[in-house]
C-alpha cells in the first residue's frame, strides 16, 4: 500500500482507499481515479464535492458514516453508476429530496441511519434504484414515510424503520399495511398517546377501518345522483337562456298516439322535408323511420 497526501490515507493494491479516523474536515484530494472502495468514515467532513467525487466513476463502495454531512443532492452522485454500497449513517442530514439517489442504478445497500435531524424523505427518493435490496432509515426523526416509491422496487427485501417517532394516523396507514410484509421487528408508534408502543405491523387494518369509515355503497350512489341533478339543472339553465339566430331552422315536433313502448315523433326541419323519427322510451335512442 501507499500513503496519499498529508492526511495519510492508505491505498492498497486492490484500489481500496482507507481514510477513516484521520480528522479530515474536507473530502480528500488526489485520489486515484480507478479507486474501487473509499472509506472516509469517522471524520468531520461537512460536504461531498460533486466534482471530485464524480471523477471516481469506478467506485463501488463508499462509506461516509460518522461525519458532519448536512446536505446531499442528485448531482452529488451523478456519475457513480457502479456504486453498490453507500453508508451515510451518523451524519447531520435534514432531508432527502426527489431523485437524490436516482443516478445510482447499481445501488444494492443504502444505510441512512442515525441522522437525528432527518425529518423528511421524498416519496420518490428511491424510485429509480431498481437494484436496491437493503434500505435502513432507522433511528432518524421520521414521523411519516410515503412507501409508494418502494412498492415497485423488485429486488427490495429489507427495510429498517425502527427508532423513529412514528405518528400512527391516516398518513401512515399505507406504511403500516406495507410493513406487515416487510420487517417484522419492534417498530412502534410514538404518537398519538393511545397508540404509543403499538407495533406498526399490527395497526394497518385498524387504521384502514378508522380512516375510511362512514362511506358505503349508498353514500357514493347519493353523490353520483346529486352530481347528475346539478349537471342537468345547469344544462337546462344554459339552454333556456340561449337566443336562437335567425339563420337556424325552426323545429316543430308533433307527437302521434303512443304505441306500446314507443312514441312516434315527427320532426319537421322544413315543410318540404318532413322526417319521421321513432323514440325508444326504454333505451332513449331515436331511430329515423322516414316517410313514404
Short mmCIF file of N, CA and C in Angstrom, two decimals, residues 92-275:
data_model
loop_
_atom_site.label_atom_id
_atom_site.label_comp_id
_atom_site.label_asym_id
_atom_site.label_seq_id
_atom_site.Cartn_x
_atom_site.Cartn_y
_atom_site.Cartn_z
N UNK A 92 -25.51 14.59 9.68
CA UNK A 92 -26.42 15.67 10.08
C UNK A 92 -27.43 15.99 8.98
N UNK A 93 -27.81 14.97 8.21
CA UNK A 93 -28.75 15.17 7.11
C UNK A 93 -30.12 15.60 7.64
N UNK A 94 -30.77 16.51 6.90
CA UNK A 94 -32.07 17.05 7.32
C UNK A 94 -33.21 16.52 6.46
N UNK A 95 -32.95 16.29 5.19
CA UNK A 95 -33.99 15.77 4.31
C UNK A 95 -33.36 15.10 3.10
N UNK A 96 -34.15 14.21 2.48
CA UNK A 96 -33.72 13.53 1.27
C UNK A 96 -34.71 13.91 0.17
N UNK A 97 -34.22 14.58 -0.86
CA UNK A 97 -35.08 15.09 -1.91
C UNK A 97 -35.34 14.05 -3.00
N UNK A 98 -36.25 14.41 -3.90
CA UNK A 98 -36.57 13.56 -5.03
C UNK A 98 -35.33 13.33 -5.90
N UNK A 99 -35.15 12.09 -6.33
CA UNK A 99 -34.06 11.68 -7.23
C UNK A 99 -32.67 11.88 -6.64
N UNK A 100 -32.55 12.05 -5.33
CA UNK A 100 -31.22 12.19 -4.73
C UNK A 100 -30.33 11.01 -5.12
N UNK A 101 -30.89 9.81 -5.12
CA UNK A 101 -30.11 8.62 -5.44
C UNK A 101 -30.44 8.09 -6.84
N UNK A 102 -31.09 8.91 -7.66
CA UNK A 102 -31.50 8.49 -8.99
C UNK A 102 -30.39 7.96 -9.87
N UNK A 103 -29.20 8.58 -9.89
CA UNK A 103 -28.13 8.09 -10.76
C UNK A 103 -27.55 6.74 -10.34
N UNK A 104 -27.85 6.29 -9.13
CA UNK A 104 -27.20 5.09 -8.60
C UNK A 104 -27.99 3.84 -9.00
N UNK A 105 -27.92 3.51 -10.28
CA UNK A 105 -28.68 2.38 -10.79
C UNK A 105 -28.21 1.02 -10.31
N UNK A 106 -26.98 0.93 -9.78
CA UNK A 106 -26.44 -0.35 -9.30
C UNK A 106 -26.49 -0.47 -7.78
N UNK A 107 -27.07 0.52 -7.10
CA UNK A 107 -27.06 0.53 -5.64
C UNK A 107 -27.84 -0.66 -5.07
N UNK A 108 -27.16 -1.43 -4.20
CA UNK A 108 -27.76 -2.61 -3.58
C UNK A 108 -28.08 -2.36 -2.11
N UNK A 109 -27.21 -1.65 -1.40
CA UNK A 109 -27.41 -1.40 0.03
C UNK A 109 -27.21 0.07 0.34
N UNK A 110 -28.18 0.65 1.06
CA UNK A 110 -28.13 2.05 1.45
C UNK A 110 -28.44 2.18 2.93
N UNK A 111 -27.49 2.76 3.67
CA UNK A 111 -27.67 2.97 5.11
C UNK A 111 -27.80 4.47 5.37
N UNK A 112 -28.98 4.85 5.94
CA UNK A 112 -29.27 6.24 6.26
C UNK A 112 -29.67 6.38 7.72
N UNK A 113 -29.07 5.61 8.58
CA UNK A 113 -29.47 5.58 9.99
C UNK A 113 -28.82 6.72 10.78
N UNK A 114 -29.42 6.99 11.94
CA UNK A 114 -28.80 7.85 12.96
C UNK A 114 -28.45 9.25 12.46
N UNK A 115 -29.39 9.85 11.75
CA UNK A 115 -29.32 11.28 11.41
C UNK A 115 -30.42 11.96 12.22
N UNK A 116 -30.12 12.47 13.39
CA UNK A 116 -31.17 12.94 14.32
C UNK A 116 -32.03 14.07 13.79
N UNK A 117 -31.57 14.79 12.76
CA UNK A 117 -32.37 15.88 12.20
C UNK A 117 -33.14 15.49 10.94
N UNK A 118 -33.03 14.24 10.52
CA UNK A 118 -33.67 13.80 9.28
C UNK A 118 -35.17 13.59 9.51
N UNK A 119 -35.98 14.54 9.00
CA UNK A 119 -37.43 14.51 9.23
C UNK A 119 -38.23 14.14 7.98
N UNK A 120 -37.62 14.24 6.82
CA UNK A 120 -38.40 14.08 5.58
C UNK A 120 -37.61 13.34 4.52
N UNK A 121 -38.25 12.33 3.94
CA UNK A 121 -37.70 11.61 2.80
C UNK A 121 -38.75 11.65 1.69
N UNK A 122 -38.40 12.19 0.55
CA UNK A 122 -39.35 12.32 -0.55
C UNK A 122 -39.84 10.95 -1.00
N UNK A 123 -41.11 10.89 -1.40
CA UNK A 123 -41.72 9.62 -1.80
C UNK A 123 -40.97 8.95 -2.95
N UNK A 124 -40.35 9.74 -3.83
CA UNK A 124 -39.65 9.18 -4.99
C UNK A 124 -38.13 9.20 -4.84
N UNK A 125 -37.65 9.30 -3.61
CA UNK A 125 -36.21 9.37 -3.39
C UNK A 125 -35.49 8.11 -3.87
N UNK A 126 -36.17 6.95 -3.81
CA UNK A 126 -35.54 5.67 -4.17
C UNK A 126 -36.22 5.03 -5.38
N UNK A 127 -37.11 5.75 -6.04
CA UNK A 127 -37.95 5.16 -7.08
C UNK A 127 -37.15 4.59 -8.25
N UNK A 128 -35.95 5.11 -8.50
CA UNK A 128 -35.16 4.66 -9.65
C UNK A 128 -34.08 3.66 -9.28
N UNK A 129 -34.04 3.24 -8.01
CA UNK A 129 -33.00 2.31 -7.57
C UNK A 129 -33.51 0.88 -7.64
N UNK A 130 -33.66 0.39 -8.88
CA UNK A 130 -34.27 -0.92 -9.11
C UNK A 130 -33.47 -2.07 -8.53
N UNK A 131 -32.16 -1.88 -8.31
CA UNK A 131 -31.32 -2.95 -7.77
C UNK A 131 -31.28 -2.97 -6.25
N UNK A 132 -31.89 -1.98 -5.60
CA UNK A 132 -31.80 -1.84 -4.15
C UNK A 132 -32.41 -3.05 -3.43
N UNK A 133 -31.62 -3.65 -2.53
CA UNK A 133 -32.07 -4.80 -1.75
C UNK A 133 -32.25 -4.48 -0.28
N UNK A 134 -31.39 -3.62 0.26
CA UNK A 134 -31.43 -3.31 1.69
C UNK A 134 -31.44 -1.80 1.87
N UNK A 135 -32.45 -1.31 2.60
CA UNK A 135 -32.57 0.11 2.92
C UNK A 135 -32.78 0.23 4.42
N UNK A 136 -31.95 1.06 5.07
CA UNK A 136 -32.08 1.23 6.52
C UNK A 136 -32.20 2.72 6.85
N UNK A 137 -33.37 3.12 7.35
CA UNK A 137 -33.60 4.50 7.77
C UNK A 137 -33.92 4.55 9.27
N UNK A 138 -33.36 3.64 10.02
CA UNK A 138 -33.62 3.54 11.46
C UNK A 138 -33.00 4.71 12.22
N UNK A 139 -33.62 5.01 13.37
CA UNK A 139 -33.08 5.99 14.34
C UNK A 139 -32.84 7.37 13.71
N UNK A 140 -33.82 7.83 12.97
CA UNK A 140 -33.81 9.21 12.49
C UNK A 140 -34.93 9.96 13.22
N UNK A 141 -35.47 10.99 12.59
CA UNK A 141 -36.55 11.76 13.23
C UNK A 141 -37.79 11.75 12.35
N UNK A 142 -38.06 10.60 11.73
CA UNK A 142 -39.19 10.47 10.81
C UNK A 142 -40.47 10.17 11.58
N UNK A 143 -41.53 10.92 11.27
CA UNK A 143 -42.84 10.63 11.86
C UNK A 143 -43.78 10.03 10.82
N UNK A 144 -43.45 10.19 9.53
CA UNK A 144 -44.22 9.62 8.43
C UNK A 144 -43.27 9.27 7.30
N UNK A 145 -43.69 8.32 6.47
CA UNK A 145 -42.83 7.88 5.38
C UNK A 145 -43.72 7.32 4.27
N UNK A 146 -43.70 7.95 3.11
CA UNK A 146 -44.51 7.51 1.97
C UNK A 146 -43.80 6.34 1.29
N UNK A 147 -44.43 5.17 1.33
CA UNK A 147 -43.78 3.96 0.80
C UNK A 147 -44.14 3.70 -0.67
N UNK A 148 -44.85 4.61 -1.31
CA UNK A 148 -45.28 4.36 -2.69
C UNK A 148 -44.10 4.12 -3.63
N UNK A 149 -42.98 4.78 -3.37
CA UNK A 149 -41.81 4.60 -4.22
C UNK A 149 -41.08 3.29 -3.98
N UNK A 150 -41.35 2.64 -2.86
CA UNK A 150 -40.68 1.37 -2.54
C UNK A 150 -41.44 0.17 -3.09
N UNK A 151 -42.75 0.33 -3.26
CA UNK A 151 -43.59 -0.80 -3.65
C UNK A 151 -43.15 -1.39 -4.99
N UNK A 152 -42.68 -0.55 -5.89
CA UNK A 152 -42.30 -1.04 -7.21
C UNK A 152 -40.86 -1.50 -7.36
N UNK A 153 -40.11 -1.55 -6.25
CA UNK A 153 -38.70 -1.98 -6.33
C UNK A 153 -38.63 -3.51 -6.29
N UNK A 154 -38.25 -4.15 -7.39
CA UNK A 154 -38.35 -5.61 -7.48
C UNK A 154 -37.39 -6.37 -6.59
N UNK A 155 -36.23 -5.79 -6.26
CA UNK A 155 -35.20 -6.52 -5.51
C UNK A 155 -35.25 -6.26 -4.01
N UNK A 156 -36.04 -5.29 -3.57
CA UNK A 156 -36.04 -4.88 -2.17
C UNK A 156 -36.50 -6.02 -1.26
N UNK A 157 -35.69 -6.33 -0.24
CA UNK A 157 -36.04 -7.42 0.67
C UNK A 157 -35.97 -7.03 2.14
N UNK A 158 -35.37 -5.89 2.46
CA UNK A 158 -35.25 -5.50 3.86
C UNK A 158 -35.28 -3.98 3.99
N UNK A 159 -36.14 -3.49 4.89
CA UNK A 159 -36.22 -2.06 5.18
C UNK A 159 -36.22 -1.87 6.69
N UNK A 160 -35.24 -1.13 7.20
CA UNK A 160 -35.17 -0.84 8.63
C UNK A 160 -35.86 0.47 8.96
N UNK A 161 -36.82 0.42 9.88
CA UNK A 161 -37.62 1.60 10.23
C UNK A 161 -37.62 1.92 11.71
N UNK A 162 -37.03 1.10 12.52
CA UNK A 162 -37.14 1.24 13.97
C UNK A 162 -36.44 2.49 14.49
N UNK A 163 -36.87 2.92 15.67
CA UNK A 163 -36.21 4.04 16.34
C UNK A 163 -36.60 5.41 15.84
N UNK A 164 -37.69 5.50 15.05
CA UNK A 164 -38.21 6.79 14.60
C UNK A 164 -39.48 7.13 15.38
N UNK A 165 -39.80 8.42 15.53
CA UNK A 165 -41.01 8.82 16.27
C UNK A 165 -42.25 8.75 15.39
N UNK A 166 -42.64 7.54 14.99
CA UNK A 166 -43.75 7.38 14.07
C UNK A 166 -45.06 7.88 14.65
N UNK A 167 -45.80 8.66 13.85
CA UNK A 167 -47.14 9.11 14.22
C UNK A 167 -48.13 8.23 13.47
N UNK A 168 -48.80 7.36 14.19
CA UNK A 168 -49.67 6.37 13.56
C UNK A 168 -51.08 6.93 13.37
N UNK A 169 -51.30 7.53 12.20
CA UNK A 169 -52.60 8.08 11.85
C UNK A 169 -52.88 7.75 10.39
N UNK A 170 -53.82 8.44 9.79
CA UNK A 170 -54.20 8.13 8.41
C UNK A 170 -53.06 8.37 7.42
N UNK A 171 -52.10 9.21 7.77
CA UNK A 171 -50.97 9.47 6.89
C UNK A 171 -49.98 8.31 6.86
N UNK A 172 -50.01 7.47 7.87
CA UNK A 172 -49.09 6.33 7.92
C UNK A 172 -49.82 5.00 7.74
N UNK A 173 -51.07 5.07 7.32
CA UNK A 173 -51.85 3.85 7.10
C UNK A 173 -51.16 2.91 6.11
N UNK A 174 -50.75 3.45 4.95
CA UNK A 174 -50.09 2.62 3.93
C UNK A 174 -48.77 2.05 4.44
N UNK A 175 -48.04 2.83 5.22
CA UNK A 175 -46.78 2.35 5.79
C UNK A 175 -47.03 1.15 6.69
N UNK A 176 -48.06 1.24 7.53
CA UNK A 176 -48.36 0.14 8.45
C UNK A 176 -48.79 -1.11 7.70
N UNK A 177 -49.63 -0.94 6.69
CA UNK A 177 -50.08 -2.09 5.90
C UNK A 177 -48.92 -2.74 5.16
N UNK A 178 -48.05 -1.92 4.58
CA UNK A 178 -46.90 -2.43 3.84
C UNK A 178 -45.90 -3.10 4.77
N UNK A 179 -45.78 -2.57 5.98
CA UNK A 179 -44.79 -3.07 6.93
C UNK A 179 -45.09 -4.49 7.38
N UNK A 180 -46.34 -4.92 7.26
CA UNK A 180 -46.71 -6.28 7.65
C UNK A 180 -45.89 -7.30 6.87
N UNK A 181 -45.67 -7.04 5.59
CA UNK A 181 -44.93 -7.98 4.75
C UNK A 181 -43.44 -7.73 4.71
N UNK A 182 -42.96 -6.78 5.49
CA UNK A 182 -41.54 -6.45 5.49
C UNK A 182 -40.91 -6.84 6.83
N UNK A 183 -40.18 -5.92 7.39
CA UNK A 183 -39.51 -6.15 8.67
C UNK A 183 -40.52 -6.38 9.77
N UNK A 184 -40.45 -7.51 10.44
CA UNK A 184 -41.42 -7.82 11.50
C UNK A 184 -40.85 -7.51 12.89
N UNK A 185 -39.90 -6.58 12.94
CA UNK A 185 -39.29 -6.23 14.21
C UNK A 185 -40.18 -5.35 15.06
N UNK A 186 -39.59 -4.72 16.04
CA UNK A 186 -40.34 -3.94 17.02
C UNK A 186 -40.39 -2.46 16.63
N UNK A 187 -40.83 -2.19 15.43
CA UNK A 187 -41.05 -0.81 15.00
C UNK A 187 -42.38 -0.35 15.56
N UNK A 188 -42.36 0.66 16.44
CA UNK A 188 -43.57 1.02 17.18
C UNK A 188 -43.93 2.49 16.99
N UNK A 189 -45.18 2.81 17.33
CA UNK A 189 -45.68 4.18 17.25
C UNK A 189 -45.24 4.98 18.47
N UNK A 190 -44.99 6.26 18.23
CA UNK A 190 -44.72 7.16 19.35
C UNK A 190 -45.93 8.04 19.66
N UNK A 191 -46.76 8.29 18.66
CA UNK A 191 -47.98 9.07 18.85
C UNK A 191 -49.03 8.56 17.86
N UNK A 192 -50.33 8.86 18.14
CA UNK A 192 -50.89 9.56 19.31
C UNK A 192 -50.76 8.73 20.59
N UNK A 193 -51.12 9.36 21.69
CA UNK A 193 -50.88 8.75 23.00
C UNK A 193 -51.52 7.38 23.14
N UNK A 194 -52.74 7.22 22.58
CA UNK A 194 -53.45 5.95 22.74
C UNK A 194 -52.82 4.81 21.95
N UNK A 195 -51.90 5.13 21.03
CA UNK A 195 -51.24 4.08 20.25
C UNK A 195 -49.75 3.97 20.54
N UNK A 196 -49.26 4.73 21.49
CA UNK A 196 -47.84 4.70 21.85
C UNK A 196 -47.42 3.28 22.23
N UNK A 197 -46.35 2.81 21.62
CA UNK A 197 -45.84 1.49 21.92
C UNK A 197 -46.44 0.37 21.09
N UNK A 198 -47.48 0.67 20.32
CA UNK A 198 -48.08 -0.35 19.46
C UNK A 198 -47.22 -0.56 18.22
N UNK A 199 -47.11 -1.81 17.77
CA UNK A 199 -46.30 -2.13 16.60
C UNK A 199 -47.01 -1.71 15.31
N UNK A 200 -46.24 -1.12 14.39
CA UNK A 200 -46.81 -0.69 13.11
C UNK A 200 -47.46 -1.85 12.38
N UNK A 201 -46.82 -3.01 12.43
CA UNK A 201 -47.29 -4.15 11.66
C UNK A 201 -48.66 -4.64 12.09
N UNK A 202 -49.09 -4.31 13.31
CA UNK A 202 -50.38 -4.80 13.79
C UNK A 202 -51.48 -3.74 13.70
N UNK A 203 -51.15 -2.56 13.19
CA UNK A 203 -52.12 -1.46 13.17
C UNK A 203 -52.70 -1.17 11.78
N UNK A 204 -52.16 -1.80 10.75
CA UNK A 204 -52.57 -1.48 9.39
C UNK A 204 -54.06 -1.58 9.15
N UNK A 205 -54.66 -2.72 9.48
CA UNK A 205 -56.08 -2.93 9.22
C UNK A 205 -56.94 -2.04 10.11
N UNK A 206 -56.49 -1.80 11.34
CA UNK A 206 -57.24 -0.92 12.24
C UNK A 206 -57.30 0.50 11.68
N UNK A 207 -56.15 1.00 11.20
CA UNK A 207 -56.12 2.35 10.62
C UNK A 207 -56.96 2.43 9.36
N UNK A 208 -56.94 1.37 8.56
CA UNK A 208 -57.75 1.38 7.33
C UNK A 208 -59.23 1.49 7.67
N UNK A 209 -59.66 0.75 8.69
CA UNK A 209 -61.07 0.81 9.09
C UNK A 209 -61.43 2.18 9.65
N UNK A 210 -60.53 2.74 10.48
CA UNK A 210 -60.81 4.04 11.11
C UNK A 210 -60.78 5.18 10.10
N UNK A 211 -59.91 5.09 9.12
CA UNK A 211 -59.72 6.21 8.19
C UNK A 211 -60.71 6.21 7.04
N UNK A 212 -61.41 5.09 6.83
CA UNK A 212 -62.33 5.01 5.69
C UNK A 212 -63.75 4.66 6.12
N UNK A 213 -64.07 4.87 7.38
CA UNK A 213 -65.41 4.54 7.84
C UNK A 213 -66.41 5.61 7.40
N UNK A 214 -67.69 5.21 7.30
CA UNK A 214 -68.77 6.17 7.06
C UNK A 214 -69.21 6.31 5.62
N UNK A 215 -68.47 5.81 4.66
CA UNK A 215 -68.86 5.92 3.27
C UNK A 215 -69.10 4.53 2.69
N UNK A 216 -70.38 4.19 2.50
CA UNK A 216 -70.73 2.92 1.92
C UNK A 216 -71.24 3.07 0.50
N UNK A 217 -71.84 1.98 -0.02
CA UNK A 217 -72.33 1.97 -1.39
C UNK A 217 -73.37 3.05 -1.64
N UNK A 218 -74.34 3.19 -0.71
CA UNK A 218 -75.42 4.16 -0.90
C UNK A 218 -74.92 5.59 -0.79
N UNK A 219 -73.85 5.80 -0.02
CA UNK A 219 -73.28 7.15 0.06
C UNK A 219 -72.70 7.58 -1.28
N UNK A 220 -71.94 6.68 -1.91
CA UNK A 220 -71.36 7.01 -3.20
C UNK A 220 -72.44 7.18 -4.26
N UNK A 221 -73.51 6.33 -4.20
CA UNK A 221 -74.61 6.44 -5.15
C UNK A 221 -75.32 7.78 -5.00
N UNK A 222 -75.46 8.22 -3.75
CA UNK A 222 -76.09 9.52 -3.48
C UNK A 222 -75.29 10.65 -4.11
N UNK A 223 -73.94 10.60 -3.95
CA UNK A 223 -73.10 11.65 -4.53
C UNK A 223 -73.21 11.67 -6.05
N UNK A 224 -73.29 10.49 -6.67
CA UNK A 224 -73.43 10.42 -8.12
C UNK A 224 -74.76 11.04 -8.56
N UNK A 225 -75.84 10.69 -7.83
CA UNK A 225 -77.16 11.22 -8.17
C UNK A 225 -77.20 12.74 -8.04
N UNK A 226 -76.64 13.24 -6.95
CA UNK A 226 -76.62 14.69 -6.74
C UNK A 226 -75.83 15.38 -7.85
N UNK A 227 -74.72 14.79 -8.23
CA UNK A 227 -73.92 15.36 -9.31
C UNK A 227 -74.68 15.42 -10.62
N UNK A 228 -75.46 14.35 -10.90
CA UNK A 228 -76.25 14.32 -12.13
C UNK A 228 -77.33 15.40 -12.12
N UNK A 229 -78.00 15.56 -10.97
CA UNK A 229 -79.05 16.58 -10.85
C UNK A 229 -78.48 17.97 -11.07
N UNK A 230 -77.33 18.24 -10.45
CA UNK A 230 -76.70 19.56 -10.60
C UNK A 230 -76.32 19.81 -12.05
N UNK A 231 -75.75 18.78 -12.69
CA UNK A 231 -75.35 18.91 -14.09
C UNK A 231 -76.56 19.18 -14.98
N UNK A 232 -77.67 18.44 -14.76
CA UNK A 232 -78.87 18.59 -15.58
C UNK A 232 -79.48 19.97 -15.41
N UNK A 233 -79.51 20.44 -14.15
CA UNK A 233 -80.07 21.76 -13.88
C UNK A 233 -79.25 22.85 -14.56
N UNK A 234 -77.93 22.71 -14.51
CA UNK A 234 -77.07 23.70 -15.14
C UNK A 234 -77.25 23.70 -16.65
N UNK A 235 -77.38 22.51 -17.24
CA UNK A 235 -77.56 22.41 -18.68
C UNK A 235 -78.88 23.02 -19.12
N UNK A 236 -79.94 22.78 -18.32
CA UNK A 236 -81.25 23.34 -18.65
C UNK A 236 -81.24 24.86 -18.57
N UNK A 237 -80.55 25.37 -17.56
CA UNK A 237 -80.48 26.83 -17.39
C UNK A 237 -79.77 27.48 -18.56
N UNK A 238 -78.68 26.87 -18.98
CA UNK A 238 -77.93 27.40 -20.12
C UNK A 238 -78.77 27.36 -21.39
N UNK A 239 -79.50 26.24 -21.59
CA UNK A 239 -80.30 26.10 -22.80
C UNK A 239 -81.46 27.08 -22.84
N UNK A 240 -82.08 27.34 -21.65
CA UNK A 240 -83.22 28.25 -21.60
C UNK A 240 -82.82 29.69 -21.88
N UNK A 241 -81.57 30.01 -21.61
CA UNK A 241 -81.09 31.37 -21.84
C UNK A 241 -80.54 31.58 -23.24
N UNK A 242 -80.52 30.54 -24.03
CA UNK A 242 -79.94 30.62 -25.37
C UNK A 242 -80.89 31.33 -26.33
N UNK A 243 -80.37 32.26 -27.08
CA UNK A 243 -81.17 33.01 -28.07
C UNK A 243 -80.86 32.45 -29.45
N UNK A 244 -81.85 31.81 -30.11
CA UNK A 244 -81.58 31.24 -31.44
C UNK A 244 -81.38 32.32 -32.48
N UNK A 245 -80.51 32.04 -33.44
CA UNK A 245 -80.26 33.00 -34.51
C UNK A 245 -81.30 32.83 -35.62
N UNK A 246 -81.44 33.86 -36.43
CA UNK A 246 -82.43 33.82 -37.50
C UNK A 246 -82.09 32.79 -38.56
N UNK A 247 -80.84 32.45 -38.67
CA UNK A 247 -80.42 31.51 -39.71
C UNK A 247 -80.73 30.06 -39.36
N UNK A 248 -81.11 29.79 -38.11
CA UNK A 248 -81.38 28.42 -37.69
C UNK A 248 -82.74 27.96 -38.19
N UNK A 249 -82.86 26.65 -38.41
CA UNK A 249 -84.15 26.08 -38.79
C UNK A 249 -85.10 26.11 -37.61
N UNK A 250 -86.39 26.22 -37.91
CA UNK A 250 -87.42 26.13 -36.87
C UNK A 250 -87.85 24.68 -36.79
N UNK A 251 -87.69 24.08 -35.60
CA UNK A 251 -88.03 22.67 -35.41
C UNK A 251 -89.42 22.56 -34.79
N UNK A 252 -90.28 21.86 -35.47
CA UNK A 252 -91.64 21.65 -34.97
C UNK A 252 -91.80 20.16 -34.68
N UNK A 253 -92.13 19.83 -33.47
CA UNK A 253 -92.26 18.44 -33.09
C UNK A 253 -93.72 18.13 -32.80
N UNK A 254 -94.27 17.14 -33.46
CA UNK A 254 -95.66 16.73 -33.19
C UNK A 254 -95.66 15.27 -32.80
N UNK A 255 -96.29 14.93 -31.68
CA UNK A 255 -96.34 13.57 -31.17
C UNK A 255 -97.60 12.87 -31.68
N UNK A 256 -97.43 11.65 -32.16
CA UNK A 256 -98.55 10.80 -32.53
C UNK A 256 -98.95 9.97 -31.32
N UNK A 257 -100.11 9.31 -31.34
CA UNK A 257 -100.53 8.49 -30.18
C UNK A 257 -99.48 7.43 -29.86
N UNK A 258 -99.23 7.20 -28.58
CA UNK A 258 -98.23 6.20 -28.18
C UNK A 258 -98.62 4.80 -28.60
N UNK A 259 -97.61 3.99 -28.93
CA UNK A 259 -97.84 2.60 -29.31
C UNK A 259 -96.86 1.73 -28.52
N UNK A 260 -97.35 0.98 -27.53
CA UNK A 260 -96.56 0.12 -26.65
C UNK A 260 -95.47 0.94 -25.96
N UNK A 261 -94.19 0.68 -26.23
CA UNK A 261 -93.14 1.42 -25.54
C UNK A 261 -92.53 2.50 -26.42
N UNK A 262 -93.12 2.77 -27.61
CA UNK A 262 -92.54 3.77 -28.49
C UNK A 262 -93.46 4.96 -28.64
N UNK A 263 -92.88 6.14 -28.87
CA UNK A 263 -93.60 7.32 -29.29
C UNK A 263 -93.17 7.64 -30.71
N UNK A 264 -94.14 7.91 -31.58
CA UNK A 264 -93.79 8.35 -32.92
C UNK A 264 -93.64 9.86 -32.89
N UNK A 265 -92.56 10.33 -33.42
CA UNK A 265 -92.26 11.76 -33.38
C UNK A 265 -92.05 12.25 -34.81
N UNK A 266 -92.73 13.33 -35.17
CA UNK A 266 -92.48 13.92 -36.49
C UNK A 266 -91.67 15.19 -36.29
N UNK A 267 -90.47 15.16 -36.81
CA UNK A 267 -89.57 16.31 -36.72
C UNK A 267 -89.55 17.00 -38.08
N UNK A 268 -90.05 18.23 -38.12
CA UNK A 268 -90.14 18.94 -39.38
C UNK A 268 -88.99 19.94 -39.46
N UNK A 269 -87.98 19.60 -40.27
CA UNK A 269 -86.87 20.51 -40.49
C UNK A 269 -87.32 21.64 -41.40
N UNK A 270 -88.12 21.26 -42.40
CA UNK A 270 -88.78 22.24 -43.25
C UNK A 270 -90.09 21.62 -43.71
N UNK A 271 -91.01 22.42 -44.15
CA UNK A 271 -92.31 21.90 -44.54
C UNK A 271 -92.19 20.97 -45.75
N UNK A 272 -91.14 21.14 -46.55
CA UNK A 272 -90.97 20.32 -47.74
C UNK A 272 -90.24 19.01 -47.46
N UNK A 273 -89.63 18.89 -46.27
CA UNK A 273 -88.78 17.72 -45.99
C UNK A 273 -89.05 17.17 -44.60
N UNK A 274 -90.26 16.63 -44.34
CA UNK A 274 -90.56 16.07 -43.02
C UNK A 274 -89.81 14.75 -42.81
N UNK A 275 -89.36 14.53 -41.58
CA UNK A 275 -88.66 13.29 -41.24
C UNK A 275 -89.35 12.67 -40.04
#
